[in-house]
Tab-separated table of C-alpha atoms and ligand atoms in Angstrom:
chain	number	residue	atom	x	y	z
A	1	UNK	CA	-10.011	-16.973	15.227
A	2	UNK	CA	-11.039	-20.315	12.725
A	3	UNK	CA	-10.405	-18.073	9.823
A	4	UNK	CA	-6.702	-17.431	10.554
A	5	UNK	CA	-6.294	-20.575	12.244
A	6	UNK	CA	-7.817	-22.865	8.861
A	7	UNK	CA	-5.602	-20.794	6.327
A	8	UNK	CA	-2.639	-20.333	8.420
A	9	UNK	CA	-2.221	-24.259	8.445
A	10	UNK	CA	-2.579	-23.958	4.985
A	11	UNK	CA	-0.154	-21.319	3.968
A	12	UNK	CA	2.433	-22.819	6.271
A	13	UNK	CA	1.886	-25.451	4.969
A	14	UNK	CA	2.427	-24.253	1.254
A	15	UNK	CA	5.745	-22.231	2.571
A	16	UNK	CA	7.307	-25.656	5.287
A	17	UNK	CA	7.245	-27.299	0.899
A	18	UNK	CA	8.488	-24.483	-1.031
A	19	UNK	CA	11.646	-24.347	2.139
A	20	UNK	CA	11.933	-28.302	1.129
A	21	UNK	CA	12.217	-27.777	-2.636
A	22	UNK	CA	14.055	-24.673	-2.785
A	23	UNK	CA	16.922	-24.148	0.702
A	24	UNK	CA	18.099	-21.472	-0.458
A	25	UNK	CA	16.402	-18.023	0.251
A	26	UNK	CA	17.772	-14.608	-1.060
A	27	UNK	CA	21.441	-13.846	-0.687
A	28	UNK	CA	21.446	-10.841	1.998
A	29	UNK	CA	22.780	-7.613	-0.444
A	30	UNK	CA	24.084	-5.272	1.625
A	31	UNK	CA	21.431	-2.421	1.842
A	32	UNK	CA	21.840	1.536	1.035
A	33	UNK	CA	24.690	3.299	2.918
A	34	UNK	CA	22.339	5.507	4.402
A	35	UNK	CA	19.759	4.224	7.863
A	36	UNK	CA	19.032	1.042	7.171
A	37	UNK	CA	17.837	-1.115	10.607
A	38	UNK	CA	17.230	-4.702	10.663
A	39	UNK	CA	13.957	-5.775	12.296
A	40	UNK	CA	14.150	-9.308	14.030
A	41	UNK	CA	11.633	-11.614	11.455
A	42	UNK	CA	8.162	-12.656	12.362
A	43	UNK	CA	8.947	-16.353	13.508
A	44	UNK	CA	5.620	-18.007	12.287
A	45	UNK	CA	6.176	-21.137	13.773
A	46	UNK	CA	5.709	-19.996	17.688
A	47	UNK	CA	3.314	-17.523	18.582
A	48	UNK	CA	4.164	-13.604	18.470
A	49	UNK	CA	4.450	-12.372	22.275
A	50	UNK	CA	1.422	-10.478	23.289
A	51	UNK	CA	0.913	-7.260	22.036
A	52	UNK	CA	2.562	-4.487	25.017
A	53	UNK	CA	1.111	-1.727	23.663
A	54	UNK	CA	-1.255	1.261	24.635
A	55	UNK	CA	-4.993	0.298	24.619
A	56	UNK	CA	-6.494	1.820	21.182
A	57	UNK	CA	-7.948	5.287	21.793
A	58	UNK	CA	-11.793	4.681	19.730
A	59	UNK	CA	-12.692	8.478	20.358
A	60	UNK	CA	-9.485	10.020	19.853
A	61	UNK	CA	-10.355	7.610	16.493
A	62	UNK	CA	-13.324	9.188	15.929
A	63	UNK	CA	-11.865	12.463	16.833
A	64	UNK	CA	-9.221	11.786	14.030
A	65	UNK	CA	-12.604	10.859	11.502
A	66	UNK	CA	-14.295	13.642	11.725
A	67	UNK	CA	-11.169	16.107	11.463
A	68	UNK	CA	-11.397	14.524	8.192
A	69	UNK	CA	-14.573	15.307	7.539
A	70	UNK	CA	-14.573	18.934	8.399
A	71	UNK	CA	-11.352	19.330	5.646
A	72	UNK	CA	-13.443	17.772	3.050
A	73	UNK	CA	-13.661	14.111	2.782
A	74	UNK	CA	-16.955	13.285	2.477
A	75	UNK	CA	-16.913	10.152	4.916
A	76	UNK	CA	-14.852	8.238	7.033
A	77	UNK	CA	-14.166	4.837	8.852
A	78	UNK	CA	-11.452	2.853	10.745
A	79	UNK	CA	-11.373	-0.538	11.679
A	80	UNK	CA	-8.703	-1.883	14.543
A	81	UNK	CA	-8.394	-5.740	14.839
A	82	UNK	CA	-6.434	-6.260	18.251
A	83	UNK	CA	-5.781	-10.086	18.883
A	84	UNK	CA	-9.683	-10.633	18.055
A	85	UNK	CA	-11.299	-7.492	19.737
A	86	UNK	CA	-12.566	-5.426	17.109
A	87	UNK	CA	-12.761	-1.605	17.310
A	88	UNK	CA	-15.230	0.030	13.959
A	89	UNK	CA	-15.273	3.900	13.482
A	90	UNK	CA	-17.403	5.787	10.380
A	91	UNK	CA	-18.312	9.301	10.119
A	92	UNK	CA	-20.229	10.729	6.579
A	93	UNK	CA	-20.911	8.707	3.545
A	94	UNK	CA	-20.433	6.267	1.097
A	95	UNK	CA	-22.412	7.778	-1.322
A	96	UNK	CA	-22.925	11.481	-1.932
A	97	UNK	CA	-25.957	11.113	-4.310
A	98	UNK	CA	-27.902	8.630	-1.549
A	99	UNK	CA	-26.481	9.840	1.425
A	100	UNK	CA	-26.016	6.769	2.848
A	101	UNK	CA	-24.036	6.355	5.579
A	102	UNK	CA	-20.123	5.095	5.304
A	103	UNK	CA	-19.588	1.770	6.889
A	104	UNK	CA	-16.543	-0.396	7.646
A	105	UNK	CA	-17.935	-2.940	5.747
A	106	UNK	CA	-17.856	-0.986	2.894
A	107	UNK	CA	-15.337	-1.814	0.208
A	108	UNK	CA	-12.849	0.651	-1.244
A	109	UNK	CA	-9.636	1.062	-3.838
A	110	UNK	CA	-6.697	0.364	-1.925
A	111	UNK	CA	-4.450	1.879	-3.939
A	112	UNK	CA	-0.849	1.383	-3.292
A	113	UNK	CA	-1.414	-1.448	-0.957
A	114	UNK	CA	-2.093	-3.645	-4.047
A	115	UNK	CA	2.036	-3.096	-4.009
A	116	UNK	CA	2.516	-4.945	-0.599
A	117	UNK	CA	0.455	-8.206	-2.410
A	118	UNK	CA	2.602	-7.584	-5.587
A	119	UNK	CA	5.969	-7.796	-3.273
A	120	UNK	CA	4.516	-10.545	-1.281
A	121	UNK	CA	4.136	-12.719	-4.321
A	122	UNK	CA	7.383	-12.164	-5.562
A	123	UNK	CA	8.972	-13.107	-2.056
A	124	UNK	CA	7.253	-16.559	-2.470
A	125	UNK	CA	8.546	-16.452	-5.629
A	126	UNK	CA	11.800	-15.812	-4.313
A	127	UNK	CA	10.906	-18.710	-1.328
A	128	UNK	CA	10.242	-21.347	-4.198
A	129	UNK	CA	13.439	-20.899	-6.167
A	130	UNK	CA	12.291	-18.919	-8.710
A	131	UNK	CA	13.357	-15.596	-8.457
A	132	UNK	CA	16.788	-13.679	-6.675
A	133	UNK	CA	16.395	-10.375	-5.375
A	134	UNK	CA	19.612	-9.815	-6.411
A	135	UNK	CA	19.387	-10.830	-9.815
A	136	UNK	CA	19.172	-7.926	-12.993
A	137	UNK	CA	15.742	-7.570	-13.295
A	138	UNK	CA	16.654	-7.915	-16.870
A	139	UNK	CA	17.523	-11.875	-16.362
A	140	UNK	CA	13.476	-12.288	-15.940
A	141	UNK	CA	12.300	-9.753	-18.721
A	142	UNK	CA	15.130	-9.774	-21.536
A	143	UNK	CA	15.893	-6.160	-22.325
A	144	UNK	CA	13.206	-4.590	-20.414
A	145	UNK	CA	15.510	-1.927	-18.782
A	146	UNK	CA	18.327	-0.073	-19.721
A	147	UNK	CA	20.425	-0.480	-17.213
A	148	UNK	CA	21.701	-4.437	-16.069
A	149	UNK	CA	22.107	-3.366	-12.786
A	150	UNK	CA	18.945	-2.697	-11.656
A	151	UNK	CA	17.776	-5.708	-9.612
A	152	UNK	CA	14.854	-6.964	-8.416
A	153	UNK	CA	15.657	-5.775	-5.048
A	154	UNK	CA	16.520	-2.020	-6.489
A	155	UNK	CA	13.084	-2.303	-7.755
A	156	UNK	CA	11.086	-3.340	-4.548
A	157	UNK	CA	12.842	-0.866	-2.872
A	158	UNK	CA	12.155	1.990	-5.229
A	159	UNK	CA	15.923	2.801	-5.605
A	160	UNK	CA	16.033	1.756	-9.229
A	161	UNK	CA	16.241	5.194	-10.354
A	162	UNK	CA	12.926	4.546	-13.315
A	163	UNK	CA	11.305	7.723	-12.663
A	164	UNK	CA	7.431	8.004	-12.112
A	165	UNK	CA	5.470	7.819	-15.245
A	166	UNK	CA	2.398	9.190	-12.825
A	167	UNK	CA	3.593	12.613	-12.321
A	168	UNK	CA	3.581	13.450	-16.262
A	169	UNK	CA	0.515	12.291	-15.735
A	170	UNK	CA	-1.528	13.688	-13.239
A	171	UNK	CA	-0.122	17.016	-13.249
A	172	UNK	CA	-3.154	18.418	-13.324
A	173	UNK	CA	-5.598	15.961	-11.087
A	174	UNK	CA	-9.248	16.342	-12.873
A	175	UNK	CA	-7.928	16.455	-16.184
A	176	UNK	CA	-5.020	14.171	-15.791
A	177	UNK	CA	-7.732	11.282	-14.577
A	178	UNK	CA	-10.342	11.992	-16.667
A	179	UNK	CA	-7.928	11.487	-19.984
A	180	UNK	CA	-7.106	7.666	-18.072
A	181	UNK	CA	-10.108	6.540	-16.385
A	182	UNK	CA	-11.372	4.439	-19.274
A	183	UNK	CA	-8.041	3.419	-21.173
A	184	UNK	CA	-6.388	0.142	-20.993
A	185	UNK	CA	-2.932	0.478	-20.841
A	186	UNK	CA	-0.489	-2.447	-21.474
A	187	UNK	CA	2.719	-3.064	-19.000
A	188	UNK	CA	4.500	-2.095	-22.403
A	189	UNK	CA	3.134	1.116	-22.587
A	190	UNK	CA	3.376	2.183	-19.313
A	191	UNK	CA	6.964	1.453	-19.003
A	192	UNK	CA	7.876	3.373	-22.024
A	193	UNK	CA	5.591	6.497	-20.496
A	194	UNK	CA	8.606	5.327	-17.868
A	195	UNK	CA	11.745	4.799	-19.737
A	196	UNK	CA	11.026	8.459	-22.362
A	197	UNK	CA	12.168	10.003	-19.040
A	198	UNK	CA	16.001	10.497	-17.663
A	199	UNK	CA	16.539	8.201	-14.505
A	200	UNK	CA	15.656	10.008	-11.344
A	201	UNK	CA	18.954	8.298	-9.806
A	202	UNK	CA	21.948	5.128	-9.754
A	203	UNK	CA	20.262	1.750	-9.770
A	204	UNK	CA	20.558	1.176	-6.072
A	205	UNK	CA	20.808	4.601	-5.126
A	206	UNK	CA	18.421	6.788	-3.408
A	207	UNK	CA	14.931	5.918	-2.510
A	208	UNK	CA	12.607	7.304	-4.653
A	209	UNK	CA	8.658	6.158	-4.645
A	210	UNK	CA	8.267	5.330	-8.502
A	211	UNK	CA	4.978	3.385	-9.702
A	212	UNK	CA	7.162	2.461	-12.407
A	213	UNK	CA	8.815	-0.583	-9.854
A	214	UNK	CA	5.190	-2.349	-9.118
A	215	UNK	CA	4.821	-2.267	-12.622
A	216	UNK	CA	8.302	-4.273	-12.902
A	217	UNK	CA	6.601	-5.997	-10.265
A	218	UNK	CA	3.432	-6.928	-11.970
A	219	UNK	CA	5.443	-7.628	-15.653
A	220	UNK	CA	7.992	-10.275	-13.115
A	221	UNK	CA	4.798	-11.903	-11.348
A	222	UNK	CA	3.266	-12.446	-15.138
A	223	UNK	CA	6.322	-13.425	-16.344
A	224	UNK	CA	7.416	-15.983	-13.622
A	225	UNK	CA	3.865	-17.892	-12.769
A	226	UNK	CA	2.990	-17.613	-15.963
A	227	UNK	CA	-0.214	-15.641	-14.367
A	228	UNK	CA	-2.072	-12.602	-14.719
A	229	UNK	CA	-1.027	-10.600	-11.611
A	230	UNK	CA	-4.504	-11.146	-10.380
A	231	UNK	CA	-4.993	-14.908	-10.553
A	232	UNK	CA	-1.327	-15.000	-8.562
A	233	UNK	CA	-3.023	-12.322	-5.821
A	234	UNK	CA	-6.210	-14.755	-5.620
A	235	UNK	CA	-3.995	-17.995	-5.774
A	236	UNK	CA	-1.481	-16.923	-3.305
A	237	UNK	CA	-2.807	-14.477	-0.903
A	238	UNK	CA	-6.712	-14.372	-1.139
A	239	UNK	CA	-7.876	-17.598	-1.064
A	240	UNK	CA	-5.040	-19.252	1.533
A	241	UNK	CA	-6.246	-15.722	3.419
A	242	UNK	CA	-9.868	-15.863	2.851
A	243	UNK	CA	-10.225	-12.299	1.319
A	244	UNK	CA	-14.079	-12.823	0.274
A	245	UNK	CA	-13.813	-8.846	0.003
A	246	UNK	CA	-10.526	-8.352	-2.116
A	247	UNK	CA	-10.522	-8.434	-5.729
A	248	UNK	CA	-8.557	-7.392	-8.762
A	249	UNK	CA	-11.018	-6.428	-12.073
A	250	UNK	CA	-9.028	-4.805	-14.135
A	251	UNK	CA	-9.810	-3.662	-16.627
A	252	UNK	CA	-13.418	-3.339	-14.980
A	253	UNK	CA	-14.521	-0.153	-13.645
A	254	UNK	CA	-17.300	-0.852	-11.476
A	255	UNK	CA	-15.965	-1.859	-8.019
A	256	UNK	CA	-18.259	-5.589	-6.971
A	257	UNK	CA	-20.757	-5.413	-3.951
A	258	UNK	CA	-21.748	-2.324	-1.415
A	259	UNK	CA	-18.974	0.047	-1.980
A	260	UNK	CA	-17.762	3.536	-0.544
A	261	UNK	CA	-18.095	5.596	-3.880
A	262	UNK	CA	-14.470	8.372	-4.095
A	263	UNK	CA	-14.578	11.457	-4.630
A	264	UNK	CA	-11.450	13.134	-6.383
A	265	UNK	CA	-10.612	16.966	-4.675
A	266	UNK	CA	-9.800	19.098	-7.996
A	267	UNK	CA	-6.914	21.381	-7.891
A	268	UNK	CA	-8.995	24.499	-7.929
A	269	UNK	CA	-9.852	25.473	-4.812
A	270	UNK	CA	-13.942	25.301	-4.350
A	271	UNK	CA	-14.234	23.434	-7.432
A	272	UNK	CA	-16.600	20.558	-6.987
A	273	UNK	CA	-15.721	17.284	-6.091
A	274	UNK	CA	-15.688	14.335	-9.127
A	275	UNK	CA	-16.854	11.180	-8.356
A	276	UNK	CA	-13.951	9.146	-9.467
A	277	UNK	CA	-15.473	5.787	-8.206
A	278	UNK	CA	-15.819	3.772	-11.824
A	279	UNK	CA	-12.578	3.725	-12.882
A	280	UNK	CA	-9.966	1.730	-14.780
A	281	UNK	CA	-7.287	1.934	-13.131
A	282	UNK	CA	-5.184	0.787	-15.667
A	283	UNK	CA	-2.696	3.810	-15.069
A	284	UNK	CA	-1.312	1.647	-11.893
A	285	UNK	CA	-2.424	-1.919	-11.549
A	286	UNK	CA	0.318	-4.416	-9.846
A	287	UNK	CA	1.174	-0.673	-8.203
A	288	UNK	CA	-2.330	-0.330	-7.336
A	289	UNK	CA	-5.580	-1.403	-8.448
A	290	UNK	CA	-7.049	-3.566	-5.970
A	291	UNK	CA	-10.253	-3.689	-4.322
A	292	UNK	CA	-10.803	-4.770	-0.513
A	293	UNK	CA	-12.653	-3.752	2.643
A	294	UNK	CA	-10.737	-2.800	6.682
A	295	UNK	CA	-11.323	-6.264	7.433
A	296	UNK	CA	-9.648	-8.143	4.404
A	297	UNK	CA	-6.596	-4.994	4.622
A	298	UNK	CA	-5.867	-5.937	8.731
A	299	UNK	CA	-6.079	-10.345	8.301
A	300	UNK	CA	-3.853	-9.713	5.256
A	301	UNK	CA	-1.133	-7.416	6.811
A	302	UNK	CA	-1.567	-9.305	10.379
A	303	UNK	CA	-0.905	-12.127	8.816
A	304	UNK	CA	2.257	-11.297	6.860
A	305	UNK	CA	3.957	-9.459	9.834
A	306	UNK	CA	3.329	-13.064	11.622
A	307	UNK	CA	5.113	-14.763	8.790
A	308	UNK	CA	2.226	-16.340	7.717
A	309	UNK	CA	2.941	-15.698	3.809
A	310	UNK	CA	6.416	-16.101	3.422
A	311	UNK	CA	9.297	-17.779	4.869
A	312	UNK	CA	11.000	-16.273	7.941
A	313	UNK	CA	14.162	-15.784	5.774
A	314	UNK	CA	11.560	-13.693	3.045
A	315	UNK	CA	10.031	-11.607	5.610
A	316	UNK	CA	13.482	-10.532	6.662
A	317	UNK	CA	14.320	-9.514	3.373
A	318	UNK	CA	10.875	-7.872	3.300
A	319	UNK	CA	12.097	-6.106	6.664
A	320	UNK	CA	15.353	-4.553	5.565
A	321	UNK	CA	14.257	-1.112	5.381
A	322	UNK	CA	15.456	2.187	3.915
A	323	UNK	CA	15.284	5.161	5.359
A	324	UNK	CA	13.384	7.355	3.888
A	325	UNK	CA	12.848	10.583	6.673
A	326	UNK	CA	12.778	10.887	10.032
A	327	UNK	CA	9.438	8.716	10.986
A	328	UNK	CA	9.117	6.259	7.821
A	329	UNK	CA	11.088	3.767	6.221
A	330	UNK	CA	10.448	1.484	3.139
A	331	UNK	CA	11.172	-2.375	2.795
A	332	UNK	CA	10.010	-4.166	-0.042
A	333	UNK	CA	6.649	-2.919	-0.961
A	334	UNK	CA	6.184	-2.492	2.721
A	335	UNK	CA	6.383	1.184	4.515
A	336	UNK	CA	7.704	0.736	8.678
A	337	UNK	CA	5.935	4.708	10.124
A	338	UNK	CA	7.553	4.942	13.440
A	339	UNK	CA	4.950	6.738	15.384
A	340	UNK	CA	5.036	9.486	17.884
A	341	UNK	CA	4.870	7.326	21.242
A	342	UNK	CA	8.045	5.266	20.149
A	343	UNK	CA	5.788	1.785	18.234
A	344	UNK	CA	6.686	1.306	14.950
A	345	UNK	CA	3.825	-0.442	12.198
A	346	UNK	CA	4.057	-2.070	9.078
A	347	UNK	CA	2.121	-1.744	6.309
A	348	UNK	CA	1.547	1.366	3.249
A	349	UNK	CA	-0.440	3.733	1.861
A	350	UNK	CA	-2.788	3.990	-0.640
A	351	UNK	CA	-4.029	7.474	-3.266
A	352	UNK	CA	-5.967	6.431	-5.845
A	353	UNK	CA	-8.755	8.855	-7.164
A	354	UNK	CA	-11.420	9.480	-4.403
A	355	UNK	CA	-9.466	7.221	-2.041
A	356	UNK	CA	-7.199	7.714	0.443
A	357	UNK	CA	-6.348	4.561	2.367
A	358	UNK	CA	-3.904	3.615	5.292
A	359	UNK	CA	-2.908	-0.061	6.279
A	360	UNK	CA	-0.561	-1.110	8.747
A	361	UNK	CA	0.293	-3.835	11.302
A	362	UNK	CA	2.255	-4.382	14.313
A	363	UNK	CA	5.407	-5.842	14.768
A	364	UNK	CA	3.884	-9.130	16.156
A	365	UNK	CA	0.754	-8.762	13.955
A	366	UNK	CA	-1.033	-8.984	16.060
A	367	UNK	CA	-3.174	-5.494	16.286
A	368	UNK	CA	-3.708	-3.991	13.156
A	369	UNK	CA	-5.254	-0.722	11.608
A	370	UNK	CA	-7.059	-0.060	7.945
A	371	UNK	CA	-9.100	3.516	7.612
A	372	UNK	CA	-10.195	4.789	4.927
A	373	UNK	CA	-11.369	8.111	3.589
A	374	UNK	CA	-13.609	8.397	0.412
A	375	UNK	CA	-11.448	11.662	-1.430
A	376	UNK	CA	-7.945	12.468	-2.671
A	377	UNK	CA	-5.864	15.094	-3.593
A	378	UNK	CA	-6.313	16.903	-0.630
A	379	UNK	CA	-3.418	17.643	1.849
A	380	UNK	CA	-5.053	18.255	4.940
A	381	UNK	CA	-6.937	14.816	4.633
A	382	UNK	CA	-3.737	12.926	3.887
A	383	UNK	CA	-2.196	14.127	7.356
A	384	UNK	CA	-5.129	13.462	9.239
A	385	UNK	CA	-5.522	10.068	8.676
A	386	UNK	CA	-2.148	9.548	10.076
A	387	UNK	CA	-3.244	10.046	13.232
A	388	UNK	CA	-6.119	6.791	13.097
A	389	UNK	CA	-2.397	5.131	13.141
A	390	UNK	CA	-1.817	7.477	16.775
A	391	UNK	CA	-5.030	6.955	17.818
A	392	UNK	CA	-4.895	2.853	17.027
A	393	UNK	CA	-1.531	2.098	18.412
A	394	UNK	CA	-0.442	4.746	20.739
A	395	UNK	CA	-3.622	5.381	21.997
A	396	UNK	CA	-4.024	8.316	24.620
A	397	UNK	CA	-0.585	8.617	24.250
A	398	UNK	CA	-0.788	10.264	21.264
A	399	UNK	CA	-4.187	12.555	22.718
A	400	UNK	CA	-3.533	16.274	21.063
A	401	UNK	CA	-1.760	15.325	18.441
A	402	UNK	CA	-3.730	13.011	15.889
A	403	UNK	CA	-6.579	15.591	15.251
A	404	UNK	CA	-4.305	18.874	15.245
A	405	UNK	CA	-4.526	20.402	11.894
A	406	UNK	CA	-2.228	20.213	8.672
A	407	UNK	CA	-0.268	23.640	9.168
A	408	UNK	CA	1.595	24.717	6.166
A	409	UNK	CA	3.137	22.832	2.903
A	410	UNK	CA	1.808	19.455	1.904
A	411	UNK	CA	5.814	18.197	2.886
A	412	UNK	CA	5.889	18.237	6.698
A	413	UNK	CA	2.815	19.370	7.605
A	414	UNK	CA	2.263	19.921	11.365
A	415	UNK	CA	3.873	17.515	12.402
A	416	UNK	CA	7.646	18.582	13.599
A	417	UNK	CA	6.820	18.845	16.698
A	418	UNK	CA	4.813	15.778	17.284
A	419	UNK	CA	6.401	13.204	15.238
A	420	UNK	CA	3.488	13.244	12.445
A	421	UNK	CA	4.315	13.991	9.654
A	422	UNK	CA	2.625	14.975	6.606
A	423	UNK	CA	2.217	13.716	3.217
A	424	UNK	CA	5.760	13.463	2.064
A	425	UNK	CA	7.331	10.557	0.365
A	426	UNK	CA	4.362	8.074	-0.407
A	427	UNK	CA	3.800	9.755	-4.089
A	428	UNK	CA	5.703	10.652	-6.386
A	429	UNK	CA	6.553	14.760	-5.999
A	430	UNK	CA	4.846	16.048	-8.965
A	431	UNK	CA	1.594	13.921	-7.958
A	432	UNK	CA	1.816	14.884	-4.028
A	433	UNK	CA	-1.780	16.766	-2.302
A	434	UNK	CA	-1.413	20.389	-1.937
A	435	UNK	CA	-3.309	21.724	0.876
A	436	UNK	CA	-6.479	23.760	-0.720
A	437	UNK	CA	-7.363	26.632	1.553
A	438	UNK	CA	-9.427	26.930	4.176
B	1	REY	C1	-1.328	9.335	-8.385
B	1	REY	C2	-2.461	10.803	-7.995
B	1	REY	C3	-0.770	8.970	-7.015
B	1	REY	C4	-2.966	10.964	-7.500
B	1	REY	C5	0.030	8.263	-6.678
B	1	REY	N1	-0.774	6.882	-5.684
B	1	REY	O1	1.051	7.823	-6.940
B	1	REY	C6	-0.218	5.626	-5.743
B	1	REY	C7	-0.740	5.352	-4.608
B	1	REY	C8	-0.611	4.209	-6.499
B	1	REY	O2	-1.431	4.707	-3.832
B	1	REY	C9	-3.902	11.800	-7.696
B	1	REY	N2	-2.866	13.058	-6.985
B	1	REY	C10	-5.607	12.195	-5.752
B	1	REY	C11	-2.850	14.075	-8.182
B	1	REY	C12	-2.259	14.957	-7.849
B	1	REY	O3	-3.983	13.900	-8.878
B	1	REY	N3	-2.004	15.810	-8.916
B	1	REY	O4	-5.045	12.320	-4.913
B	1	REY	O5	-7.120	11.337	-6.286
B	1	REY	O6	0.293	5.603	-3.623
């Protein structure tokens, strides 16, 4: 791909320069006590080996998307980029008003997939010698956190113990959303909402997903680059990779260009979906406010795992894992999911009102999947969409598993036997979706 070749050269040039300027990579800190697994870094200098993965199962992928629709998503789509070959699947509508069919070219809100972008910027700053992963956050942002022991690494791996303010904000999904959809928050205001609550754990302790951590990440980016996060994403990731459909428009509320509208599922069973498309996403910002497309997300996750965005030392730091549960681990702004066929994939999920996103790539970055359902607050749909990963990376070996309907509670829905887990640790406990009746 010309696009990737050109940008890759440019990015590698920048990485090489930053290495020359600042040869000291992050010092290796002891990992968390439980279940770390080191993934070898992708070596940016040598071409990746051919992917030895089962062929993607397009029929299985379509079945997953149709299942998500039956469970309440107005539309669902997925795109697989596999070493230059593209596979697309889509069903349902992008817009319930006009009835326009959803396509894999539609833009959408990617929610917490944004966290990978924030982490990449910070790891680039580590490469440049401007940030140390094991330094106290307060060293860079004096007085911000109530505990000097909280490090940059703790924040990026969700082991800071900082309370997730979205627990309170979205305890009630629709009224919580309506209360913030037009609001513009400063990072300080979001931090205050977290810090007025007790911390959930000791610095460096257990993994506990919290958006607050990536508000801190945004503040670090602003402090160290002198730019807003949108400018930093653009200069360091969007332009080098030529991501033409990726935007940080905060605090503007419209998604530019052709996009899928997003529909929030109310907590009350049977209530009408709420069109949540227009919002500032100010409650998330560097934790979740980017807009993108499936193609751009595949380019991005692939480039990251191929070592094109950071040094290999930095990627090694991003892929030092804290085990989350039997099928998931978290690195630095990056999630690893272990699929039913034994393949591990690397990326993130996203959940902002109206949009569920999955964006993952293989270890060598040669096969990537991005999938969207244009609804949220629907545990069945979130769980079902996990099946897109199974179809994309396990192929027919995942047959019969991916479309299994969610069974019981949100935390462990339907997965135990198949190795597919339901929505569990991807978001703060109080804002995890319930499984609607029926
Ligand atoms: C926010 C609530 C979940 C979503 C969250 N999102 O932490 C981050 C992410 C940015 O992408 C909302 N849920 C929904 C509720 C539940 O309101 N009461 O599902 O639209 O992980």
